[in-house]
Coordinates of C-alpha atoms in Angstrom, one line a residue:
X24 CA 11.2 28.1 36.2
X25 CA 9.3 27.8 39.5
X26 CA 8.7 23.8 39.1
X27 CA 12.2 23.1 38.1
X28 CA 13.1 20.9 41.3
X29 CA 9.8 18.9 40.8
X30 CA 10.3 18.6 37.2
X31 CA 14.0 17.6 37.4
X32 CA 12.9 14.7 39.8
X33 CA 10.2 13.6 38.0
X34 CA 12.8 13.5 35.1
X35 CA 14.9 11.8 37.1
X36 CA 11.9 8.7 38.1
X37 CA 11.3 8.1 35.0
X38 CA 15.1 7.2 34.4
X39 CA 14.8 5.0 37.0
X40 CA 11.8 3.3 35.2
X41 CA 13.5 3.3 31.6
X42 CA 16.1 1.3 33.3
X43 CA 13.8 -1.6 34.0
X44 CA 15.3 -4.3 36.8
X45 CA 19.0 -3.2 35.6
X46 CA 22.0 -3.1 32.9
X47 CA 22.6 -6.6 33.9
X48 CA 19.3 -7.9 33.6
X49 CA 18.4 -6.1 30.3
X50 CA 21.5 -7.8 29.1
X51 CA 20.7 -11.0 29.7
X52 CA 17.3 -10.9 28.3
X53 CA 18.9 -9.8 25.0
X54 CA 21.7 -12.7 25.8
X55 CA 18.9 -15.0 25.8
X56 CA 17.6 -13.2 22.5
X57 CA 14.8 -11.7 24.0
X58 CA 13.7 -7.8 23.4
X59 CA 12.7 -6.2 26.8
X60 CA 9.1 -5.1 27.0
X61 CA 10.0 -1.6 26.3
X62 CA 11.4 -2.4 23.0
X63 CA 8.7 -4.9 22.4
X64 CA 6.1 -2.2 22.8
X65 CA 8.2 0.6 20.2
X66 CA 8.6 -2.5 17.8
X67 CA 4.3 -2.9 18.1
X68 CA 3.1 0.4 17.6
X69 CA 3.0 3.4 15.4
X70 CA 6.5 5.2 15.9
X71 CA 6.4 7.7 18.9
X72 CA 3.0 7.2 19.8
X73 CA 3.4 5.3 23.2
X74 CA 1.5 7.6 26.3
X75 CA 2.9 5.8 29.3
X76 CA 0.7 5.7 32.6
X77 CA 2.2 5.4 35.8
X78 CA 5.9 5.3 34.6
X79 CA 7.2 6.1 38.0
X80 CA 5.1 3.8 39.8
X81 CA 7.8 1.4 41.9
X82 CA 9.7 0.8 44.9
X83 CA 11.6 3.7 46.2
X84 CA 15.0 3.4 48.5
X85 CA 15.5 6.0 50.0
X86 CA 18.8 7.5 52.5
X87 CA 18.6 8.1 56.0
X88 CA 17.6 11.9 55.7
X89 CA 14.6 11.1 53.0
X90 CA 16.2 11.2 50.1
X91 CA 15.7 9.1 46.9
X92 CA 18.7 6.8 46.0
X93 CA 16.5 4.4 43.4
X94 CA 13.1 3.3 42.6
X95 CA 12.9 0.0 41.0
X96 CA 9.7 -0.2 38.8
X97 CA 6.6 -2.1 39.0
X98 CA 6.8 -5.0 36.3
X99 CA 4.4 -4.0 33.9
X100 CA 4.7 -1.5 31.5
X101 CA 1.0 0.4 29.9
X102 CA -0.5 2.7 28.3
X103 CA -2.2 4.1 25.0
X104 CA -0.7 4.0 21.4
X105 CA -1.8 3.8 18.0
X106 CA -1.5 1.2 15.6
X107 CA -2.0 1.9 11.6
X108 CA -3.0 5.0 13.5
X109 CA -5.8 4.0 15.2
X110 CA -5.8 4.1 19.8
X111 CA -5.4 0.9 21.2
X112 CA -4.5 0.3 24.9
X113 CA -0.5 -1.8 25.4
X114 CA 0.3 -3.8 28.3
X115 CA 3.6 -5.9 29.1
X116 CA 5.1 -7.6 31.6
X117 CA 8.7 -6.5 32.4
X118 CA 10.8 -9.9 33.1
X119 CA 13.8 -8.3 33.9
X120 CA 12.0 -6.9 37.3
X121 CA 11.1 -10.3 39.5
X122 CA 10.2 -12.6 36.1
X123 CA 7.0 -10.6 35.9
X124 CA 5.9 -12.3 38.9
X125 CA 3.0 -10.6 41.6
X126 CA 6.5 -10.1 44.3
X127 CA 7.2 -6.9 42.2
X128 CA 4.2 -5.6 40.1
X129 CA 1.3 -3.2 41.7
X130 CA -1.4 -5.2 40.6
X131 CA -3.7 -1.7 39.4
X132 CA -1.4 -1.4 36.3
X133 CA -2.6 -4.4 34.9
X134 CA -6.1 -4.3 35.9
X135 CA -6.3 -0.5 34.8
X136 CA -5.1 -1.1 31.2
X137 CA -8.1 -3.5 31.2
X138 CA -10.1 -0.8 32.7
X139 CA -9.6 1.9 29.8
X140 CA -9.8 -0.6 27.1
X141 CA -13.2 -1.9 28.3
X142 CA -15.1 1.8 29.5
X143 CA -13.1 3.7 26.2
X144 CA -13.7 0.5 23.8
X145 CA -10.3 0.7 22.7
X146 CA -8.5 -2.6 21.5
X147 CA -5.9 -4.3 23.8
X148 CA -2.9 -6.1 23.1
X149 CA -1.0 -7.8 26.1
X150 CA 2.6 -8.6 25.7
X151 CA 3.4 -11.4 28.3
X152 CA 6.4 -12.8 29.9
X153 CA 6.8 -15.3 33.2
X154 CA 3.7 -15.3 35.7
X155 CA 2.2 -12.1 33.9
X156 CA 1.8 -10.9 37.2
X157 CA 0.8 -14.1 39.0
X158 CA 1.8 -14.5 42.6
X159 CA 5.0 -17.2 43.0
X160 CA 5.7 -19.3 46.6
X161 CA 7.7 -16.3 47.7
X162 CA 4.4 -14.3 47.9
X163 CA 3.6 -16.1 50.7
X164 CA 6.8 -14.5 52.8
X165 CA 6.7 -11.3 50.8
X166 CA 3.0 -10.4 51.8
X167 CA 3.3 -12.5 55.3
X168 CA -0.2 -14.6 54.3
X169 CA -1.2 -16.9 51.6
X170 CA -3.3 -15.5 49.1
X171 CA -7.2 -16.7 48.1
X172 CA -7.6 -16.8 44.5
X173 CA -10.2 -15.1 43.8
X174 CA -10.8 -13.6 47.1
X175 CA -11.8 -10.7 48.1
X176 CA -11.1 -7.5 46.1
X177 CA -8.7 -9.8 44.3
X178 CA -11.2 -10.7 41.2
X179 CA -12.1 -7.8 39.4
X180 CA -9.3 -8.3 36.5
X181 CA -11.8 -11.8 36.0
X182 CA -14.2 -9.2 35.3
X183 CA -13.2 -7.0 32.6
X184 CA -11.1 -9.9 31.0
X185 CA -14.3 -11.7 30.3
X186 CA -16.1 -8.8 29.4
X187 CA -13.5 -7.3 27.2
X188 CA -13.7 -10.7 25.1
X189 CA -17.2 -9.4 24.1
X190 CA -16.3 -5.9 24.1
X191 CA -13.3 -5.0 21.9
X192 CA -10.3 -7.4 20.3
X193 CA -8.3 -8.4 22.3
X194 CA -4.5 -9.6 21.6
X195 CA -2.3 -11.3 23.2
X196 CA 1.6 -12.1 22.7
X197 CA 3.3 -15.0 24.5
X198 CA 7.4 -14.3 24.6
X199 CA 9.4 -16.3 26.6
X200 CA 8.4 -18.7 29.4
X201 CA 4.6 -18.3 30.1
X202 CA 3.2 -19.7 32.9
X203 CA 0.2 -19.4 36.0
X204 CA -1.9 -16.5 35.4
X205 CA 0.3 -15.1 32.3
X206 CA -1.2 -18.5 30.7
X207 CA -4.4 -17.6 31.4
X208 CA -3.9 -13.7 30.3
X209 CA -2.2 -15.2 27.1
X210 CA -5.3 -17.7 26.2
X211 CA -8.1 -15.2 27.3
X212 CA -7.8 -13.5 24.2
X213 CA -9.0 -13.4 20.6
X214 CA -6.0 -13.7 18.8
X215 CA -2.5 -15.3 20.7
X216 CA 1.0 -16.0 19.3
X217 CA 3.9 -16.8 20.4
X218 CA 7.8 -17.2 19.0
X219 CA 8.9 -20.5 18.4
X220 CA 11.3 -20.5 21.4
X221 CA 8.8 -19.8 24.1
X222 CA 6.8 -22.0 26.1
X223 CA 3.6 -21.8 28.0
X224 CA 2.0 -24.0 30.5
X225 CA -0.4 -23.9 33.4
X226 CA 2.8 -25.0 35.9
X227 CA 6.3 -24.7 34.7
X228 CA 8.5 -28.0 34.7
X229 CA 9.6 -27.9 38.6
X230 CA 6.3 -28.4 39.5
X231 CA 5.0 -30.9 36.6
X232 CA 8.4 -33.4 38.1
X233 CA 6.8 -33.8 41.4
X234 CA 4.2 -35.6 39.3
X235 CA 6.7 -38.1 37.7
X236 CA 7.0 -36.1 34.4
X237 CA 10.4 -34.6 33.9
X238 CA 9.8 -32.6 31.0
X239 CA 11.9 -29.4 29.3
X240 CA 9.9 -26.0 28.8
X241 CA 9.3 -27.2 25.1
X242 CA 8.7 -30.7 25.7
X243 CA 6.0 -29.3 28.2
X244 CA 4.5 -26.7 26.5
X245 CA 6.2 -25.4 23.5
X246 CA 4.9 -24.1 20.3
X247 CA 4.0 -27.3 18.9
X248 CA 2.2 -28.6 21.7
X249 CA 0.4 -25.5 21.6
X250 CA -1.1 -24.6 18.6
X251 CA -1.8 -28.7 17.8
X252 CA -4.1 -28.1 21.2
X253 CA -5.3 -24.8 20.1
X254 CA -4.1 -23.0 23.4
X255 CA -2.2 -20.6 21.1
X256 CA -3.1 -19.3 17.6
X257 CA 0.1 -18.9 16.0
X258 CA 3.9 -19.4 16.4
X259 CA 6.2 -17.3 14.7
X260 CA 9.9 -17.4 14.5
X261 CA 10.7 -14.1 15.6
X262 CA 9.0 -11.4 17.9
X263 CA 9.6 -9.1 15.2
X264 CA 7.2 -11.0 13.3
X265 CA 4.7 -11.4 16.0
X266 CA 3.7 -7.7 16.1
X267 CA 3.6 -8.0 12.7
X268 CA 0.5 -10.5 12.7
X269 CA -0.9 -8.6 15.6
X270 CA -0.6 -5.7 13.4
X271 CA -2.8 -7.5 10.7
X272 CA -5.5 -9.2 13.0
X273 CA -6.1 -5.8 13.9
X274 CA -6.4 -4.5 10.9
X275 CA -9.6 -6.3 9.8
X276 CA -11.7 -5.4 13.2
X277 CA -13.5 -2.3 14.2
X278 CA -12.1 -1.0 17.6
X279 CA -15.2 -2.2 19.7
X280 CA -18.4 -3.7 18.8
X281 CA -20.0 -0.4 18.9
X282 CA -18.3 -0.1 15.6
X283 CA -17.7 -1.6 12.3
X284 CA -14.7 -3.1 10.6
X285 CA -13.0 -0.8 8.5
X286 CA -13.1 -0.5 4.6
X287 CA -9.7 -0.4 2.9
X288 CA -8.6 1.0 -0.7
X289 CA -8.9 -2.3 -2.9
X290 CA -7.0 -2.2 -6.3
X291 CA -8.1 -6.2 -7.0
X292 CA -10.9 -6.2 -9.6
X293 CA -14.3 -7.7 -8.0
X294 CA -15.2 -8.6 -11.8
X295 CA -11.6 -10.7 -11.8
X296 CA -12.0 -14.5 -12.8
X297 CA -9.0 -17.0 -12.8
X298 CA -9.0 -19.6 -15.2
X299 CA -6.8 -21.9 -12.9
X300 CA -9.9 -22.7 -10.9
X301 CA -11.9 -24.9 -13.8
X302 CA -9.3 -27.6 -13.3
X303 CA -8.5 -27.4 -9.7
X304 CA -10.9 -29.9 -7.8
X305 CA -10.3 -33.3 -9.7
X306 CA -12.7 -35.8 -11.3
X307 CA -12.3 -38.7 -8.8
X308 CA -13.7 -37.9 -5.6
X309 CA -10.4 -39.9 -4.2
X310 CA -8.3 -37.3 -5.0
X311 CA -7.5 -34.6 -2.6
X312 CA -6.7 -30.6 -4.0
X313 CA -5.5 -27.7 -1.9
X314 CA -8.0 -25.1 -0.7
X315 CA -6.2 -22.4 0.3
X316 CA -5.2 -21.7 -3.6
X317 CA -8.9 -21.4 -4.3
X318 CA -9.2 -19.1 -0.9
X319 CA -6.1 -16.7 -2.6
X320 CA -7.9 -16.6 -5.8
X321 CA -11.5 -15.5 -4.6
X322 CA -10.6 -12.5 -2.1
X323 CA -8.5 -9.8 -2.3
X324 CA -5.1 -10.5 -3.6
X325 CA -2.9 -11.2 -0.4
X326 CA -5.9 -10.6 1.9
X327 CA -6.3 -13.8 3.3
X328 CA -4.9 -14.0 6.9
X329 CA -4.8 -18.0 8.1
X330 CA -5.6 -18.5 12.2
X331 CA -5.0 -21.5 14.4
X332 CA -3.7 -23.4 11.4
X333 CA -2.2 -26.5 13.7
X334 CA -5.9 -27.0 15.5
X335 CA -8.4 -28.5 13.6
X336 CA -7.1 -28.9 10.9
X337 CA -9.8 -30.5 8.5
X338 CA -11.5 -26.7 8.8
X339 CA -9.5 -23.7 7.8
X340 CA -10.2 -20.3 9.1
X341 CA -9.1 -16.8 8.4
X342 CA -9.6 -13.5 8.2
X343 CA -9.7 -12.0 4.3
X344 CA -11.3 -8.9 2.2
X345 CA -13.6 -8.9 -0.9
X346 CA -13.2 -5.4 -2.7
X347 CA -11.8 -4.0 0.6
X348 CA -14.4 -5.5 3.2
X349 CA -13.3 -7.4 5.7
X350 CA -15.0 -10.9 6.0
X351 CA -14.3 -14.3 7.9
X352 CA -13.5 -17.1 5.7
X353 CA -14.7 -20.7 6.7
X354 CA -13.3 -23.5 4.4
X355 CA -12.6 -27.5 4.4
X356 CA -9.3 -28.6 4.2
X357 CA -9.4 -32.2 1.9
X358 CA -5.8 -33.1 2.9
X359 CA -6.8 -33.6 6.8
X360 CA -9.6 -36.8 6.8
X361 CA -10.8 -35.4 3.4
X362 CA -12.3 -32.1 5.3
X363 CA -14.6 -34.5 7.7
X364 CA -14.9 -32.5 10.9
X365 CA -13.4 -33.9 13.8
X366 CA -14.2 -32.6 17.8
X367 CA -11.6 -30.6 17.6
X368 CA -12.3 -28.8 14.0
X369 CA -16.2 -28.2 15.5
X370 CA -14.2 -26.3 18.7
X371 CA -12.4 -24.6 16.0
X372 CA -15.8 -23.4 13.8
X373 CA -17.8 -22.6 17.3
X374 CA -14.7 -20.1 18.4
X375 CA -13.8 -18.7 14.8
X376 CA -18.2 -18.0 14.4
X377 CA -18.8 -16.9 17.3
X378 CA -16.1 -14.5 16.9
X379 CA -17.5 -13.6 13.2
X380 CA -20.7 -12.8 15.2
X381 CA -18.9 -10.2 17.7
X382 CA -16.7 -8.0 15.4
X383 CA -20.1 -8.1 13.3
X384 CA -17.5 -9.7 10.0
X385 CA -19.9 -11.8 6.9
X386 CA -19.1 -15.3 6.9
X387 CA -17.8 -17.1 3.2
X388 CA -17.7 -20.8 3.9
X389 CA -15.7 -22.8 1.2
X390 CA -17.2 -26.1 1.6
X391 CA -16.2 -30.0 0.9
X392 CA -17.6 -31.7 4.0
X393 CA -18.2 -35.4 3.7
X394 CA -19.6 -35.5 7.6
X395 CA -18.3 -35.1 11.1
X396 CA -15.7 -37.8 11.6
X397 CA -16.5 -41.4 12.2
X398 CA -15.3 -44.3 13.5
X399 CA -13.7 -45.5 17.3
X400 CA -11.7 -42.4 18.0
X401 CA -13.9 -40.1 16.8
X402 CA -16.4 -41.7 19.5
X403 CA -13.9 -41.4 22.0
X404 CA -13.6 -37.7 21.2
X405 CA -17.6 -36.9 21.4
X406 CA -17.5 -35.6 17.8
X407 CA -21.2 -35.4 17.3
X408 CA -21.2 -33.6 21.2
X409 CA -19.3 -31.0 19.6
X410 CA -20.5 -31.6 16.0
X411 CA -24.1 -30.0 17.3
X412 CA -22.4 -27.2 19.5
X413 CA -20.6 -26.2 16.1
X414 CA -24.8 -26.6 14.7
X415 CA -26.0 -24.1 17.1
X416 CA -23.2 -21.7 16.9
X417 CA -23.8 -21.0 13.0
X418 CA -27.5 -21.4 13.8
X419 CA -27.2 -18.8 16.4
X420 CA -25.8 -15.7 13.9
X421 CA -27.5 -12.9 12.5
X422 CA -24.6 -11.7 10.7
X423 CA -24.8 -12.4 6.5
X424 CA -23.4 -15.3 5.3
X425 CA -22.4 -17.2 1.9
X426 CA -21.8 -20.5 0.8
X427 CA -19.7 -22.1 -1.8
X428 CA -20.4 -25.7 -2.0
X429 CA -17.1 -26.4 -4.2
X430 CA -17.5 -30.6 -3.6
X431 CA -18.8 -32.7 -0.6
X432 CA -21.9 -32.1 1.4
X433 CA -23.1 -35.1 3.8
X434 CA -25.0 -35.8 7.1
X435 CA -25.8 -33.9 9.9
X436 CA -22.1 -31.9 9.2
X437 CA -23.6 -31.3 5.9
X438 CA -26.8 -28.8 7.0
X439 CA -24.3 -26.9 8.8
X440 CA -22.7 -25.0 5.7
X441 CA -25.4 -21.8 6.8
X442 CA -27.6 -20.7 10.0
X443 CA -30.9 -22.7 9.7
X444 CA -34.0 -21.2 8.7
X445 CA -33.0 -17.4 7.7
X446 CA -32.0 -16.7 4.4
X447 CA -28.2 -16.8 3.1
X448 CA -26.3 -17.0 -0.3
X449 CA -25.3 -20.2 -1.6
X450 CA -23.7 -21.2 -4.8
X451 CA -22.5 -24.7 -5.7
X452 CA -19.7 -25.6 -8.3
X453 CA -20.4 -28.2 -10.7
X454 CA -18.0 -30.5 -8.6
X455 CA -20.7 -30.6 -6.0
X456 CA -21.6 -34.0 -4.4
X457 CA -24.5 -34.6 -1.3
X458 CA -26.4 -36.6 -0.2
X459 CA -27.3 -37.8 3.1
X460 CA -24.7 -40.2 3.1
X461 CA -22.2 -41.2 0.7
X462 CA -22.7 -43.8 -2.3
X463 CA -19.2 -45.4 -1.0
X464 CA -20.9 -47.8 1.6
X465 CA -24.2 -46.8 1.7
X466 CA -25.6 -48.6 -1.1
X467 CA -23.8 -52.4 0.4
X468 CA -26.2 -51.5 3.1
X469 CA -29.1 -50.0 1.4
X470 CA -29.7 -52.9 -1.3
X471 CA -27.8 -55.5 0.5
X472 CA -30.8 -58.1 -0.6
X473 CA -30.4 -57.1 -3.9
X474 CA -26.6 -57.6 -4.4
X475 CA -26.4 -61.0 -2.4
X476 CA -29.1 -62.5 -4.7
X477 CA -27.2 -61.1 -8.0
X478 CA -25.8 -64.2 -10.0
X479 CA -23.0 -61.8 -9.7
X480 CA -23.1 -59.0 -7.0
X481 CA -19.9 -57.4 -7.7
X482 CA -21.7 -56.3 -11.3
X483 CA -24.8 -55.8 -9.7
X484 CA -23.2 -53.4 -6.9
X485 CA -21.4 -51.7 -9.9
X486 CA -24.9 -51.1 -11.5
X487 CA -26.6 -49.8 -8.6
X488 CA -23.9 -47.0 -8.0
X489 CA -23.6 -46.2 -12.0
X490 CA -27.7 -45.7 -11.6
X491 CA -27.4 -43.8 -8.2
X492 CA -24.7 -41.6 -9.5
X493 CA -26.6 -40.1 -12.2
X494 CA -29.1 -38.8 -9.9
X495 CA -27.1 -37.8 -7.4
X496 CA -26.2 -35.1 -10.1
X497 CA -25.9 -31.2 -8.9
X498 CA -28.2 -30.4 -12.2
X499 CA -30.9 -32.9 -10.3
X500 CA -31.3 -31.2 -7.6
X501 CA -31.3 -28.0 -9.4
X502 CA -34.0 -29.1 -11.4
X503 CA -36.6 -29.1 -7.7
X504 CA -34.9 -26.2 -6.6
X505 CA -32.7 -27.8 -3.6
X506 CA -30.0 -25.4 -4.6
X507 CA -30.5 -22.0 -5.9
X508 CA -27.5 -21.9 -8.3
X509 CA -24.6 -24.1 -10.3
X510 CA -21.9 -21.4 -11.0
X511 CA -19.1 -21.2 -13.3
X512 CA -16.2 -21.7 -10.8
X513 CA -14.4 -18.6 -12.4
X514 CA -17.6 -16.6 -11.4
X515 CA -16.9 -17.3 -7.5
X516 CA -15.2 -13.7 -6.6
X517 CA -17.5 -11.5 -8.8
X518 CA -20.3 -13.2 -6.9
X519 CA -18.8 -13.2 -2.8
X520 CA -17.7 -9.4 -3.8
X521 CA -21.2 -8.7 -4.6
X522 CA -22.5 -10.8 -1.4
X523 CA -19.9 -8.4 0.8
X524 CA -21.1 -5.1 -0.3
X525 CA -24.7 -6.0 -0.1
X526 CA -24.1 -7.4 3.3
X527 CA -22.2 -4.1 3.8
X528 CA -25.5 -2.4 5.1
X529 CA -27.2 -5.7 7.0
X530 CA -23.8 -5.0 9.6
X531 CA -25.4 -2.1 11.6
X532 CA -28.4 -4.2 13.0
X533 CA -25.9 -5.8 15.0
X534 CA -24.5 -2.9 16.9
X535 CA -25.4 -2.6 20.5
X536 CA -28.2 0.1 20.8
X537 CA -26.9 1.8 23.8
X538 CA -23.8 2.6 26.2
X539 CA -25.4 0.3 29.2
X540 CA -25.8 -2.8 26.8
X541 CA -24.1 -5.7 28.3
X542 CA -22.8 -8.6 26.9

């Protein structure tokens, strides 16, 4: 074989690389229950199907005479693999060479993997550990100058991260301590989770303690912390289980926006209705129920996939299919201020819609909405502020969209359950109740000159709502044609199965039209 000798030493480099920073380090990463990035990108993908690019890439020591005695590798791990079989682009830091920081990574590995996702629309997943490649204080020796964030030639990964985010899905996976730029690689994404025992923070807890705060890694920036701020989407227990959800999220996108999502097999019946559902919303309007049953019950069997369930919690959002399509599902959650939406449930709707809007996915909104969130704290939080940003982002979509009005529907939160002025499906279930505002209050301030000059205004008060409620009736406002239907409840999943595959063919108008259209 003429190219024996080269062969043998390229065999040989990548032995070096499969070693990673060392025996001892990849033993205590697994000591500290860790995978390393190599087994975290085997565990991710479709068996086998890993094309590593620039394996080799390192620093090499070399002998006196020129000879290689070891190359340790460059800290992050990429290239192309398939998941479910379809290409996606992997990237991961390698914490057992430097922590992942910027003293041992060639900073084109990263940036490439961007690169091919972005120009080959291909889907990226990021598996991040340490500084994901951000510089530490011992850059400042190891490169003999302080580095410019930012400066020059040193922004271009800025570039495709942003434009990646309106380009193809992006996921990321937080495992272990995140922190510096691997925070911000871990947030700029579409989907993040991380394992239970990590923690991720903007600066780790050395540097928080010169401001007074002594804090742990959890206390500082641990799963909790996380997902309640809506920094992270999901926590899992294991990393096992996080390439499992990454997995799934995948599997309801297209692999750019040039494309649509994929239809799957469905075995559910469209025409399926589920008795369970006349009794599930209760009679008083003080009683709370659980939504996501009624979710479960309407799409696919099993389909529903819940994001960011620890933010914003009065709106539920996930990813689901109706007869195989994939669609984003929108719904209230009555147990968390009786669905009202708070500043931080309108961030939620803005980045979940949007998002709807990109991967070109119809919208199902299960709604029970009694307003944006008042009172003191709600103030505090500039609810409406964010309550109209939520308004223009469903205002803003041309992708289809159907409503379920299943109870409440007041205020300005109420006219956001679809986009404004362009036609959309809406059904409401005879447990409907709207209004501009609700009875409970309202009328004390309404006909307050009327009930103070009642012989008795606690009975004239209890008149005035008896007589109120019978016109605030869903059949009422069926009768002028405010609402197009009143369903049978059990009718809800023929009905949004039917609303997916006519919406099936209204998708293509928003692909981009050529190769040079920009985001």
């Amino acid at each position: 074989m003429v190219w024996k000798p080269e062969l043998d030493e390229l065999a040989r480099r990548e032995a070096f690389a499969r070693e990673m920073g060392g025996a001892d380090k990849v033993k205590r990463q697994h000591d500290q229950g860790r995978l390393t990035v190599r087994e975290r990108i085997d565990g991710l993908i479709d068996r086998g199907s890993f094309h590593e690019i620039g394996a080799v890439a390192g620093v090499g020591e070399y002998d006196a005479e020129g000879e290689l005695k070891h190359v340790t590798p460059a800290n992050c791990v990429f290239g192309r693999a398939r998941i479910d079989g379809r290409t996606v682009v992997v990237v991961g830091d390698d914490f057992t060479v430097r922590g992942g920081s910027a003293d041992a990574s060639i900073s084109a590995k990263p940036l490439m993997a961007e690169e091919m996702a972005h120009d080959f629309r291909l889907p990226i997943i990021r598996v991040i550990e340490g500084s994901g490649g951000g510089g530490s204080v011992k850059t400042i020796e190891t490169k003999g100058a302080a580095n410019l964030p930012g400066g020059i030639g040193g922004n271009r990964w800025y570039r495709y991260t942003t434009e990646n985010l309106s380009r193809v899905p992006v996921v990321a996976l937080g495992l272990g301590s995140v922190a510096g730029l691997g925070a911000a690689r871990l947030a700029a994404s579409h989907y993040s989770i991380m394992t239970k025992a990590s923690a991720m923070f903007v600066a780790g807890p050395p540097v928080v303690k010169r401001l007074g705060q002594d804090l742990g890694k959890q206390e500082l920036g641990g799963a909790d912390i996380q997902t309640r701020a809506g920094a992270v989407d999901h926590a899992v227990d294991t990393e096992e289980e996080a390439f499992a959800c990454a997995r799934r999220f995948l599997s309801y996108l297209p692999s750019s926006v040039h494309e649509l999502p994929p239809i799957l097999p469905c075995t559910d019946d469209p025409e399926r209705h589920d008795e369970a559902l006349l009794n599930v919303v209760p009679r008083s309007r003080r009683q709370v129920y659980k939504m996501r049953p009624i979710i479960g019950s309407v799409v696919d069997q099993g389909s529903f996939f819940e994001v960011a369930q620890n933010f914003g919690r009065p709106a539920i959002v996930g990813l689901a299919r109706l007869e195989g399509r994939a669609v984003m599902v929108l719904a209230s959650d009555p147990f968390h201020y009786g669905g009202s939406w708070t500043a931080d449930a309108c961030q939620k709707v803005i980045r979940w819609v949007d998002f709807a809007e990109t991967f070109h996915l119809p919208i199902v909104y299960l709604m029970d909405c009694p307003g944006f969130m008042i009172g003191l704290d709600a103030e505090k939080a500039g609810t409406i502020r964010h309550g109209v940003r939520a308004m223009a982002a469903v205002n803003q979509t041309t992708v289809p969209w159907c409503t379920v009005i299943v109870r409440n529907s007041f205020g300005v939160a109420g006219v956001v359950h679809q986009p404004a002025d362009r036609f959309s499906m809406r059904y409401a279930w005879p447990s409907a109740y709207w209004g501009s505002l609700p009875l409970e209050g309202g009328i004390e301030a309404a006909y307050r000159a009327e009930i103070e000059a009642a012989e008795d205004p606690k009975v004239k008060l209890k008149e005035i709502e008896e007589r109120l409620n019978k016109l605030r009736s869903p059949f009422r406002s069926a009768e002028k044609f405010w609402v197009e239907e009143i369903i049978d409840p059990r009718k809800t999943r023929s009905l949004l199965c039917e609303f997916a595959r006519l919406a099936e063919p209204l998708r293509t108008a928003g692909l981009p039209r050529a190769m040079t259209t920009r985001p």
